[in-house]
Amino acid sequence: MTEPTHNTTDFGYKTVPAAEKVSLVANVFHSVAAKYDMMNDVMSLGIHRLWKRFTLDCSGVRPGQHVLDLAGGTGDIAALFSRRVGANGKVVLADINESMLNVGRDKLRDLGLINNIEFVQANAEALPFADNSFDIISIGFGLRNVTDKAAALKSMFRVLKPGGRLLVLEFSKPEQQWLSKVYDMYSFKLLPVMGQLIANDKESYQYLAESIRMHPDQETLKTMMAEAGFSEVSYHNLTGGIVALHRGFKF
Ligand code: SAM
């Protein structure tokens, strides 16, 4: 593992030219899109659904509001918001990856939920929306994959309405050492094997395990959100800190 410089960045434990990360991440999600939902349920024993529901509960979402679910992928979080904002509200599911968006669009159509959902292909670093557009922005398990996280957080701040809130749901650092050890064993021994068996793709799940370790921990992400302009930033650890939900406001 070498330290990334300003021209390089991390892709899991590899250091790569910053300009290449976006296509490497794209390959991962093109490859896993079709089996993504099934892998999530198997890998987390369904617990990812509780993490996502908790995100919704902390959003304070109300009927009629406008929500951006960024890096929305196959649409789990967008589906939860869609039901809450109702017919007078709107959910924009934005993702950089066409394959993930296609799986999401098909799934949400099957659930009868696309009337108040818009699908947009966009990079979190340069969001194609007007200033002050959304009441709520969520990004679930997406920020970790973004090359320039500071630029992405600034872009989210720009498109959030004053009074709005950002929710960042992401893998983080387990609070207890024993949990870290068990989790490391699981991530590096079991996860790539499961990825191979279920999605026929060991490398993408090896990347998942590595990218989680490279992602900023709870306090670092809190500081990054404050630096991007967010106020009253706080976080809540879930499943012992394996995942954390960060929340910040735009005032
Ligand atoms: N939010 C969904 C969920 O919680 O199930 C999907 C999460 S999936 C692990 C990560 C998503 O981030 C992928 O769909 C990927 O295409 C998207 N992504 C990665 N880099 C991105 C970027 N720079 N801008 C927008 N989306 C990005």
XYZ file of N, CA and C and ligand atoms in Angstrom:
780
model
N 0.842 -1.191 0.000
C 0.000 0.000 0.000
C 0.886 1.253 0.000
N 0.818 2.096 -1.061
C 1.552 3.364 -1.035
C 0.580 4.505 -0.781
N 1.103 5.596 -0.210
C 0.247 6.757 0.105
C -0.200 7.444 -1.180
N -1.485 7.691 -1.352
C -1.919 8.446 -2.522
C -1.373 9.879 -2.505
N -1.001 10.417 -3.683
C -0.611 11.823 -3.789
C -1.786 12.578 -4.404
N -1.587 13.866 -4.779
C -2.734 14.581 -5.342
C -3.098 14.088 -6.735
N -2.169 13.367 -7.431
C -2.506 12.834 -8.752
C -2.957 11.389 -8.701
N -2.842 10.800 -7.534
C -3.221 9.397 -7.401
C -4.275 9.272 -6.303
N -4.907 8.112 -6.280
C -5.914 7.898 -5.253
C -5.951 6.405 -4.935
N -6.769 6.055 -3.940
C -6.877 4.647 -3.602
C -7.983 3.992 -4.414
N -7.728 2.776 -4.803
C -8.788 1.915 -5.338
C -8.638 0.629 -4.542
N -9.418 0.502 -3.463
C -9.125 -0.536 -2.480
C -7.741 -0.273 -1.929
N -6.897 -1.309 -1.842
C -5.536 -1.124 -1.320
C -4.548 -0.690 -2.402
N -5.013 -0.598 -3.646
C -4.110 -0.183 -4.730
C -4.089 1.339 -4.806
N -2.931 1.878 -5.218
C -2.856 3.308 -5.529
C -2.882 3.428 -7.051
N -3.843 4.217 -7.553
C -4.034 4.318 -9.007
C -4.069 5.797 -9.401
N -3.820 6.120 -10.687
C -4.005 7.512 -11.120
C -5.444 7.935 -10.822
N -5.608 9.151 -10.261
C -6.946 9.594 -9.842
C -7.949 9.511 -10.997
N -7.464 9.817 -12.222
C -8.372 9.831 -13.369
C -8.885 8.439 -13.722
N -8.198 7.399 -13.212
C -8.613 6.033 -13.572
C -9.632 5.447 -12.612
N -9.761 6.024 -11.417
C -10.611 5.377 -10.402
C -12.064 5.256 -10.879
N -12.537 6.305 -11.556
C -13.939 6.305 -11.952
C -14.257 5.111 -12.866
N -13.331 4.774 -13.779
C -13.633 3.643 -14.667
C -13.435 2.301 -13.955
N -12.506 2.265 -12.985
C -12.334 1.027 -12.219
C -13.580 0.748 -11.370
N -14.111 1.816 -10.745
C -15.339 1.666 -9.952
C -16.501 1.291 -10.872
N -16.534 1.912 -12.056
C -17.599 1.595 -13.018
C -17.582 0.109 -13.364
N -16.382 -0.435 -13.572
C -16.291 -1.868 -13.905
C -16.865 -2.731 -12.794
N -16.568 -2.350 -11.542
C -17.086 -3.110 -10.397
C -18.616 -3.159 -10.456
N -19.241 -1.982 -10.641
C -20.705 -1.958 -10.549
C -21.396 -2.465 -11.819
N -20.725 -2.343 -12.980
C -21.283 -3.013 -14.169
C -21.296 -4.516 -13.907
N -20.236 -4.989 -13.295
C -20.093 -6.428 -13.090
C -21.082 -6.983 -12.061
N -21.322 -6.215 -10.983
C -22.146 -6.794 -9.901
C -23.630 -6.420 -9.998
N -24.001 -5.485 -10.903
C -25.365 -4.916 -10.893
C -26.463 -5.981 -10.801
N -26.375 -6.992 -11.644
C -27.472 -7.965 -11.718
C -27.641 -8.746 -10.415
N -26.538 -8.980 -9.713
C -26.614 -9.782 -8.480
C -26.480 -8.916 -7.219
N -26.453 -7.585 -7.405
C -26.161 -6.680 -6.283
C -27.130 -6.861 -5.114
N -28.438 -6.883 -5.406
C -29.433 -6.964 -4.320
C -29.326 -8.292 -3.575
N -29.153 -9.352 -4.326
C -29.062 -10.668 -3.680
C -27.811 -10.746 -2.792
N -26.700 -10.218 -3.313
C -25.453 -10.227 -2.526
C -25.614 -9.414 -1.244
N -26.301 -8.269 -1.329
C -26.511 -7.442 -0.128
C -27.252 -8.228 0.950
N -28.297 -8.928 0.528
C -29.079 -9.694 1.511
C -28.241 -10.822 2.109
N -27.483 -11.510 1.263
C -26.689 -12.642 1.751
C -25.553 -12.140 2.653
N -24.824 -11.129 2.168
C -23.641 -10.639 2.905
C -23.999 -10.089 4.275
N -25.135 -9.381 4.350
C -25.474 -8.700 5.610
C -26.563 -9.447 6.367
N -26.968 -10.607 5.881
C -28.096 -11.357 6.461
C -29.342 -10.464 6.540
N -29.482 -9.609 5.555
C -30.670 -8.738 5.484
C -30.571 -7.476 6.328
N -29.473 -7.336 7.090
C -29.381 -6.198 8.033
C -29.283 -4.859 7.295
N -28.823 -4.866 6.033
C -28.723 -3.589 5.286
C -30.098 -2.923 5.182
N -31.159 -3.742 5.226
C -32.513 -3.157 5.147
C -32.807 -2.316 6.392
N -32.320 -2.795 7.551
C -32.532 -2.039 8.803
C -31.708 -0.757 8.789
N -30.465 -0.802 8.277
C -29.630 0.398 8.185
C -30.322 1.445 7.302
N -30.908 0.980 6.211
C -31.553 1.914 5.266
C -32.821 2.496 5.883
N -33.554 1.664 6.596
C -34.775 2.152 7.253
C -34.420 3.180 8.344
N -33.337 2.932 9.044
C -32.894 3.883 10.073
C -32.550 5.233 9.426
N -31.955 5.181 8.255
C -31.618 6.407 7.511
C -32.883 7.207 7.224
N -33.902 6.506 6.785
C -35.181 7.167 6.508
C -35.743 7.789 7.792
N -35.672 7.027 8.893
C -36.219 7.522 10.167
C -35.495 8.785 10.638
N -34.211 8.915 10.299
C -33.438 10.087 10.736
C -33.548 11.252 9.756
N -34.280 11.048 8.671
C -34.325 12.075 7.619
C -35.373 13.143 7.905
N -36.366 12.807 8.717
C -37.455 13.757 8.978
C -38.284 14.038 7.736
N -38.255 13.134 6.761
C -38.940 13.375 5.480
C -40.456 13.545 5.674
N -41.016 14.461 4.879
C -42.457 14.717 4.964
C -43.074 14.652 3.560
N -44.395 14.403 3.492
C -45.065 14.379 2.184
C -44.812 15.683 1.430
N -44.601 15.560 0.129
C -44.429 16.736 -0.722
C -42.982 17.197 -0.870
N -42.063 16.584 -0.110
C -40.670 17.068 -0.182
C -39.917 16.514 -1.400
N -38.804 17.187 -1.703
C -37.934 16.759 -2.797
C -36.672 16.125 -2.216
N -36.412 14.881 -2.641
C -35.299 14.115 -2.067
C -34.359 13.700 -3.184
N -33.066 13.829 -2.932
C -32.061 13.281 -3.856
C -31.435 12.065 -3.191
N -31.602 10.890 -3.811
C -30.887 9.702 -3.330
C -29.699 9.502 -4.258
N -28.565 9.927 -3.786
C -27.354 9.949 -4.604
C -26.635 8.603 -4.503
N -25.997 8.210 -5.609
C -25.401 6.870 -5.689
C -26.477 5.850 -5.328
N -27.669 6.127 -5.820
C -28.870 5.370 -5.413
C -28.908 3.944 -5.925
N -28.113 3.631 -6.935
C -27.970 2.255 -7.407
C -29.297 1.581 -7.689
N -29.535 0.455 -7.040
C -30.721 -0.346 -7.343
C -31.955 0.130 -6.583
N -31.859 1.267 -5.892
C -33.063 1.988 -5.491
C -33.705 1.647 -4.162
N -33.025 0.914 -3.282
C -33.660 0.582 -1.988
C -34.062 1.837 -1.216
N -33.143 2.796 -1.127
C -33.411 3.991 -0.313
C -34.425 4.881 -1.033
N -34.282 4.996 -2.352
C -35.245 5.792 -3.135
C -36.657 5.238 -2.959
N -36.798 3.916 -2.891
C -38.130 3.304 -2.728
C -38.739 3.707 -1.391
N -37.925 3.718 -0.337
C -38.434 4.107 0.982
C -38.891 5.566 0.966
N -38.072 6.444 0.359
C -38.438 7.860 0.298
C -39.674 8.078 -0.585
N -39.749 7.336 -1.684
C -40.857 7.508 -2.623
C -42.200 7.322 -1.920
N -42.261 6.317 -1.060
C -43.526 6.051 -0.342
C -43.841 7.187 0.630
N -42.824 7.790 1.217
C -43.051 8.839 2.231
C -43.385 10.201 1.618
N -42.753 10.563 0.484
C -43.012 11.906 -0.065
C -44.344 11.955 -0.797
N -44.822 10.789 -1.236
C -46.149 10.715 -1.847
C -46.226 11.359 -3.215
N -47.451 11.472 -3.696
C -47.691 11.923 -5.075
C -47.271 13.376 -5.289
N -47.289 14.194 -4.245
C -46.892 15.604 -4.411
C -45.397 15.828 -4.215
N -44.704 14.794 -3.827
C -43.263 14.914 -3.636
C -42.505 14.330 -4.818
N -41.163 14.371 -4.702
C -40.344 13.843 -5.800
C -39.058 13.246 -5.234
N -38.660 12.126 -5.815
C -37.372 11.526 -5.458
C -36.532 11.460 -6.726
N -35.326 11.994 -6.670
C -34.402 11.840 -7.793
C -33.380 10.777 -7.393
N -33.350 9.703 -8.151
C -32.341 8.660 -7.920
C -31.208 8.937 -8.905
N -30.077 9.384 -8.396
C -28.944 9.703 -9.272
C -27.814 8.716 -9.024
N -27.220 8.261 -10.104
C -26.091 7.325 -9.998
C -25.237 7.490 -11.243
N -23.948 7.244 -11.096
C -23.036 7.403 -12.230
C -23.108 6.201 -13.180
N -23.655 5.102 -12.677
C -23.514 3.831 -13.390
C -24.824 3.389 -14.046
N -24.767 3.246 -15.368
C -25.958 2.905 -16.141
C -26.520 1.532 -15.765
N -25.644 0.564 -15.529
C -26.142 -0.788 -15.214
C -26.915 -0.793 -13.914
N -26.384 -0.085 -12.897
C -27.077 -0.029 -11.607
C -28.410 0.713 -11.768
N -28.404 1.807 -12.541
C -29.644 2.560 -12.768
C -30.688 1.696 -13.471
N -30.249 0.890 -14.434
C -31.200 0.036 -15.162
C -31.850 -0.996 -14.247
N -31.021 -1.615 -13.382
C -31.575 -2.601 -12.439
C -32.548 -1.893 -11.487
N -32.159 -0.695 -11.026
C -33.013 0.077 -10.116
C -34.336 0.455 -10.763
N -34.265 0.928 -12.007
C -35.494 1.359 -12.700
C -36.454 0.171 -12.859
N -35.911 -0.990 -13.257
C -36.772 -2.178 -13.428
C -37.402 -2.586 -12.105
N -36.587 -2.560 -11.044
C -37.092 -2.999 -9.735
C -38.195 -2.062 -9.234
N -37.958 -0.751 -9.343
C -38.940 0.207 -8.820
C -40.206 0.203 -9.668
N -40.042 -0.061 -10.966
C -41.235 -0.184 -11.825
C -42.054 -1.398 -11.366
N -41.377 -2.517 -11.097
C -42.094 -3.723 -10.630
C -42.805 -3.465 -9.307
N -42.241 -2.569 -8.495
C -42.877 -2.252 -7.203
C -43.975 -1.199 -7.363
N -44.167 -0.730 -8.601
C -45.198 0.283 -8.876
C -44.850 1.645 -8.309
N -43.547 1.938 -8.243
C -43.128 3.137 -7.509
C -42.533 4.249 -8.362
N -42.649 4.165 -9.679
C -41.858 5.146 -10.448
C -42.575 6.466 -10.728
N -43.819 6.602 -10.273
C -44.549 7.842 -10.595
C -43.900 9.092 -10.040
N -43.305 8.994 -8.846
C -42.675 10.196 -8.279
C -41.147 10.058 -8.212
N -40.596 9.151 -9.029
C -39.131 8.969 -9.042
C -38.569 9.313 -10.416
N -37.502 10.108 -10.392
C -36.794 10.463 -11.628
C -35.419 9.797 -11.573
N -34.952 9.308 -12.685
C -33.644 8.646 -12.716
C -32.657 9.520 -13.487
N -31.525 9.795 -12.887
C -30.555 10.690 -13.521
C -29.166 10.067 -13.423
N -28.478 10.016 -14.563
C -27.090 9.537 -14.528
C -26.197 10.732 -14.231
N -25.504 10.679 -13.099
C -24.711 11.854 -12.695
C -23.561 11.433 -11.794
N -22.501 12.243 -11.845
C -21.361 12.050 -10.966
C -21.555 12.915 -9.722
N -21.418 12.299 -8.557
C -21.621 13.025 -7.295
C -20.706 14.241 -7.176
N -19.583 14.215 -7.867
C -18.628 15.328 -7.748
C -19.111 16.592 -8.448
N -20.017 16.465 -9.393
C -20.484 17.629 -10.168
C -21.964 17.426 -10.472
N -22.800 17.664 -9.493
C -24.226 17.338 -9.644
C -24.918 18.292 -10.619
N -25.700 17.746 -11.544
C -26.326 18.582 -12.582
C -27.673 19.151 -12.127
N -27.706 19.723 -10.922
C -28.953 20.284 -10.394
C -28.690 21.724 -9.949
N -29.790 22.514 -9.954
C -29.674 23.913 -9.534
C -29.353 23.999 -8.040
N -28.794 25.124 -7.633
C -28.545 25.380 -6.205
C -29.864 25.234 -5.443
N -29.784 24.809 -4.206
C -30.941 24.802 -3.287
C -32.157 24.038 -3.838
N -31.924 22.846 -4.409
C -33.020 22.100 -5.053
C -33.718 21.092 -4.143
N -33.008 20.544 -3.150
C -33.554 19.383 -2.427
C -33.703 19.648 -0.923
N -34.770 19.067 -0.357
C -34.988 19.151 1.095
C -34.072 18.165 1.823
N -33.837 17.032 1.178
C -33.041 15.962 1.806
C -32.144 15.336 0.738
N -30.906 15.040 1.118
C -30.031 14.237 0.239
C -29.552 13.034 1.046
N -29.656 11.852 0.434
C -29.085 10.664 1.067
C -28.023 10.101 0.124
N -26.995 9.525 0.705
C -26.020 8.779 -0.106
C -25.665 7.532 0.692
N -26.094 6.388 0.187
C -25.940 5.128 0.912
C -24.873 4.259 0.275
N -23.804 4.015 0.989
C -22.713 3.140 0.538
C -22.143 3.612 -0.805
N -22.186 4.926 -1.015
C -21.731 5.489 -2.281
C -20.483 6.338 -2.130
N -20.398 7.122 -1.063
C -19.306 8.095 -0.920
C -17.931 7.426 -0.987
N -17.851 6.222 -0.423
C -16.608 5.442 -0.417
C -16.040 5.250 -1.827
N -16.932 5.198 -2.807
C -16.494 4.909 -4.177
C -16.141 6.155 -4.982
N -16.392 7.323 -4.406
C -16.185 8.579 -5.139
C -14.713 8.988 -5.040
N -14.151 9.441 -6.144
C -12.725 9.787 -6.163
C -12.455 11.015 -5.296
N -13.149 12.125 -5.575
C -12.913 13.363 -4.831
C -14.092 13.598 -3.872
N -13.943 13.065 -2.670
C -15.064 13.096 -1.709
C -15.367 14.523 -1.255
N -14.326 15.365 -1.146
C -14.545 16.752 -0.722
C -15.373 17.488 -1.774
N -15.047 17.259 -3.054
C -15.814 17.911 -4.129
C -17.259 17.419 -4.107
N -17.449 16.135 -3.862
C -18.812 15.575 -3.834
C -19.612 16.182 -2.682
N -18.996 16.291 -1.514
C -19.716 16.856 -0.361
C -20.080 18.326 -0.624
N -19.174 19.055 -1.282
C -19.467 20.463 -1.610
C -20.620 20.557 -2.616
N -20.612 19.640 -3.573
C -21.664 19.619 -4.585
C -23.021 19.310 -3.932
N -23.018 18.400 -2.966
C -24.265 18.085 -2.239
C -24.736 19.304 -1.452
N -23.779 19.989 -0.817
C -24.132 21.188 -0.035
C -24.789 22.231 -0.941
N -24.240 22.397 -2.126
C -24.758 23.406 -3.061
C -26.214 23.120 -3.446
N -26.539 21.841 -3.728
C -27.890 21.551 -4.250
C -28.923 21.341 -3.135
N -28.461 21.305 -1.880
C -29.383 21.167 -0.750
C -30.001 22.530 -0.431
N -31.309 22.513 -0.098
C -31.967 23.781 0.288
C -31.499 24.203 1.671
N -31.463 25.499 1.942
C -31.208 25.930 3.319
C -32.257 25.288 4.239
N -31.802 24.749 5.356
C -32.707 24.022 6.264
C -32.750 22.531 5.953
N -32.153 22.142 4.814
C -32.175 20.736 4.411
C -31.107 19.919 5.122
N -31.208 18.612 4.991
C -30.214 17.763 5.658
C -29.622 16.698 4.736
N -28.370 16.389 4.986
C -27.650 15.327 4.263
C -27.486 14.130 5.179
N -27.756 12.940 4.628
C -27.551 11.687 5.371
C -26.546 10.829 4.623
N -25.449 10.522 5.276
C -24.422 9.682 4.645
C -24.390 8.346 5.389
N -24.866 7.311 4.720
C -24.843 5.962 5.296
C -23.655 5.241 4.666
N -22.733 4.784 5.500
C -21.511 4.213 4.914
C -20.845 3.249 5.895
N -20.106 2.299 5.356
C -19.295 1.439 6.215
C -18.318 2.325 6.979
N -17.997 1.909 8.216
C -17.122 2.746 9.016
C -16.205 1.860 9.867
N -15.826 2.357 11.036
C -14.832 1.622 11.820
C -15.490 0.993 13.052
N -15.419 -0.344 13.201
C -16.020 -0.985 14.377
C -15.459 -0.391 15.668
N -16.349 -0.254 16.674
C -15.939 0.383 17.929
C -15.053 -0.530 18.769
N -15.270 -1.832 18.705
C -14.557 -2.771 19.576
C -13.524 -3.558 18.777
N -12.372 -3.807 19.433
C -11.306 -4.514 18.714
C -11.684 -5.950 18.348
N -12.420 -6.608 19.277
C -12.792 -7.999 18.975
C -13.678 -8.054 17.731
N -14.561 -7.017 17.591
C -15.464 -6.995 16.438
C -14.666 -6.754 15.153
N -13.658 -5.867 15.253
C -12.786 -5.610 14.102
C -12.145 -6.894 13.604
N -11.695 -7.708 14.565
C -10.994 -8.955 14.186
C -11.940 -9.927 13.483
N -13.116 -10.103 14.082
C -14.098 -11.022 13.476
C -14.500 -10.500 12.093
N -14.706 -9.190 12.028
C -15.159 -8.552 10.791
C -14.074 -8.659 9.703
N -12.804 -8.502 10.087
C -11.702 -8.656 9.121
C -11.659 -10.078 8.566
N -11.836 -11.039 9.448
C -11.836 -12.446 9.009
C -12.951 -12.665 7.994
N -14.132 -12.187 8.374
C -15.307 -12.332 7.512
C -15.050 -11.662 6.153
N -14.540 -10.400 6.209
C -14.403 -9.605 4.980
C -13.368 -10.169 4.017
N -12.238 -10.636 4.570
C -11.142 -11.043 3.676
C -11.132 -12.529 3.364
N -11.750 -13.340 4.236
C -11.757 -14.794 3.967
C -13.065 -15.223 3.291
N -14.184 -14.722 3.851
C -15.480 -15.238 3.396
C -16.078 -14.447 2.224
N -15.995 -13.114 2.343
C -16.689 -12.252 1.378
C -16.260 -12.494 -0.078
N -14.943 -12.538 -0.376
C -14.559 -12.782 -1.767
C -15.036 -14.151 -2.272
N -15.084 -15.128 -1.372
C -15.550 -16.469 -1.789
C -17.044 -16.408 -2.112
N -17.796 -15.710 -1.257
C -19.233 -15.552 -1.523
C -19.448 -14.806 -2.837
N -18.619 -13.760 -3.068
C -18.707 -12.994 -4.312
C -18.478 -13.892 -5.522
N -17.522 -14.799 -5.370
C -17.217 -15.717 -6.473
C -18.387 -16.676 -6.716
N -18.921 -17.240 -5.615
C -19.981 -18.243 -5.746
C -21.286 -17.636 -6.255
N -21.636 -16.455 -5.731
C -22.959 -15.896 -6.053
C -22.915 -15.000 -7.286
N -21.893 -14.133 -7.361
C -21.860 -13.166 -8.466
C -20.776 -13.513 -9.486
N -20.102 -14.623 -9.273
C -19.007 -15.031 -10.155
C -17.966 -13.914 -10.282
N -17.709 -13.229 -9.190
C -16.832 -12.063 -9.232
C -16.147 -11.876 -7.876
N -14.980 -12.508 -7.750
C -14.242 -12.420 -6.493
C -13.623 -11.031 -6.309
N -13.090 -10.473 -7.402
C -12.328 -9.215 -7.313
C -13.179 -8.063 -6.793
N -14.436 -7.977 -7.265
C -15.271 -6.846 -6.853
C -15.530 -6.884 -5.349
N -15.648 -8.093 -4.794
C -15.923 -8.185 -3.360
C -14.635 -8.073 -2.536
N -13.517 -8.382 -3.166
C -12.224 -8.062 -2.539
C -12.080 -6.532 -2.482
N -12.462 -5.843 -3.590
C -12.436 -4.364 -3.604
C -13.335 -3.812 -2.507
N -14.525 -4.407 -2.352
C -15.456 -3.923 -1.321
C -14.777 -3.955 0.049
N -14.167 -5.096 0.385
C -13.523 -5.234 1.700
C -12.396 -4.207 1.853
N -11.599 -4.031 0.805
C -10.459 -3.099 0.893
C -10.934 -1.649 0.959
N -11.943 -1.327 0.137
C -12.402 0.077 0.083
C -13.002 0.500 1.423
N -13.603 -0.439 2.135
C -14.168 -0.127 3.455
C -13.046 0.272 4.410
N -11.929 -0.444 4.341
C -10.794 -0.117 5.244
C -10.147 1.212 4.881
N -10.229 1.614 3.609
C -9.594 2.862 3.182
C -10.488 4.080 3.423
N -11.756 3.835 3.723
C -12.701 4.948 3.862
C -12.459 5.679 5.184
N -12.634 7.020 5.188
C -12.449 7.777 6.434
C -13.310 7.223 7.573
N -12.753 7.219 8.799
C -13.531 6.739 9.949
C -14.564 7.795 10.365
N -15.311 7.495 11.391
C -16.449 8.325 11.809
C -16.037 9.785 12.016
N -14.987 10.014 12.815
C -14.602 11.387 13.158
C -14.064 12.126 11.934
N -13.301 11.411 11.084
C -12.737 12.053 9.882
C -13.845 12.488 8.934
N -14.820 11.621 8.751
C -15.926 11.984 7.849
C -16.730 13.149 8.428
N -16.891 13.141 9.733
C -17.603 14.254 10.390
C -16.889 15.577 10.081
N -15.562 15.578 10.195
C -14.775 16.785 9.899
C -14.919 17.172 8.421
N -14.879 16.172 7.546
C -15.002 16.475 6.108
C -16.348 17.126 5.794
N -17.402 16.649 6.464
C -18.737 17.228 6.216
C -18.782 18.674 6.715
N -18.171 18.910 7.873
C -18.144 20.285 8.412
C -17.344 21.178 7.465
N -16.231 20.659 6.927
C -15.404 21.459 6.004
C -16.154 21.796 4.712
N -17.095 20.919 4.333
C -17.879 21.185 3.116
C -18.991 22.198 3.378
N -19.180 22.559 4.638
C -20.171 23.595 4.958
C -21.316 23.138 5.849
N -21.401 21.842 6.123
C -22.539 21.338 6.901
C -22.413 21.711 8.384
N -23.570 21.981 8.992
C -23.628 22.355 10.406
C -24.190 21.198 11.228
N -23.936 21.280 12.523
C -24.470 20.304 13.480
C -24.275 18.867 12.999
N -23.076 18.565 12.520
C -22.807 17.224 12.001
C -22.681 16.252 13.174
N -23.386 15.143 13.058
C -23.302 14.109 14.107
C -23.362 12.754 13.420
N -23.028 11.717 14.164
C -23.160 10.378 13.565
C -23.672 9.392 14.592
N -24.215 8.313 14.047
C -24.778 7.259 14.883
C -24.184 5.949 14.387
N -23.513 5.229 15.270
C -22.955 3.938 14.860
C -24.040 2.874 14.802
N -23.952 2.034 13.786
C -24.906 0.939 13.625
C -24.111 -0.366 13.596
N -24.685 -1.420 14.180
C -24.013 -2.717 14.228
C -22.559 -2.543 14.704
N -22.416 -1.882 15.842
C -21.101 -1.747 16.470
C -20.120 -0.871 15.712
N -20.609 -0.040 14.802
C -19.715 0.840 14.050
C -19.270 0.245 12.716
N -19.751 -0.953 12.409
C -19.466 -1.520 11.072
C -20.007 -0.540 10.031
N -21.131 0.067 10.385
C -21.740 1.095 9.534
C -22.001 2.313 10.419
N -21.933 3.504 9.831
C -22.318 4.714 10.571
C -23.216 5.570 9.686
N -24.177 6.208 10.333
C -25.010 7.183 9.630
C -24.598 8.575 10.106
N -24.057 9.376 9.176
C -23.705 10.763 9.476
C -24.835 11.668 8.998
N -25.091 12.697 9.782
C -26.133 13.651 9.391
C -25.611 15.069 9.568
N -25.896 15.915 8.588
C -25.491 17.315 8.688
C -26.560 18.200 8.074
N -26.601 19.458 8.501
C -27.634 20.381 8.035
C -27.003 21.524 7.250
N -27.788 22.106 6.345
C -27.359 23.331 5.665
C -28.181 24.479 6.249
N -27.499 25.405 6.905
C -28.239 26.546 7.467
C -27.914 27.811 6.702
N -27.263 3.317 -2.536
C -27.436 1.962 -3.018
C -27.587 1.035 -1.841
O -27.403 1.487 -0.705
O -27.896 -0.146 -2.039
C -26.268 1.534 -3.919
C -24.921 1.545 -3.259
S -23.649 0.839 -4.273
C -22.610 0.050 -3.093
C -22.666 2.222 -4.694
C -23.225 3.031 -5.846
O -22.446 4.221 -5.971
C -23.144 2.335 -7.203
O -24.406 2.254 -7.775
C -22.203 3.212 -8.004
O -22.481 3.259 -9.369
C -22.401 4.551 -7.350
N -21.306 5.507 -7.571
C -19.982 5.267 -7.499
N -19.285 6.380 -7.760
C -20.203 7.361 -7.974
C -20.108 8.736 -8.307
N -18.922 9.337 -8.458
N -21.244 9.444 -8.482
C -22.454 8.845 -8.356
N -22.605 7.535 -8.058
C -21.499 6.803 -7.861
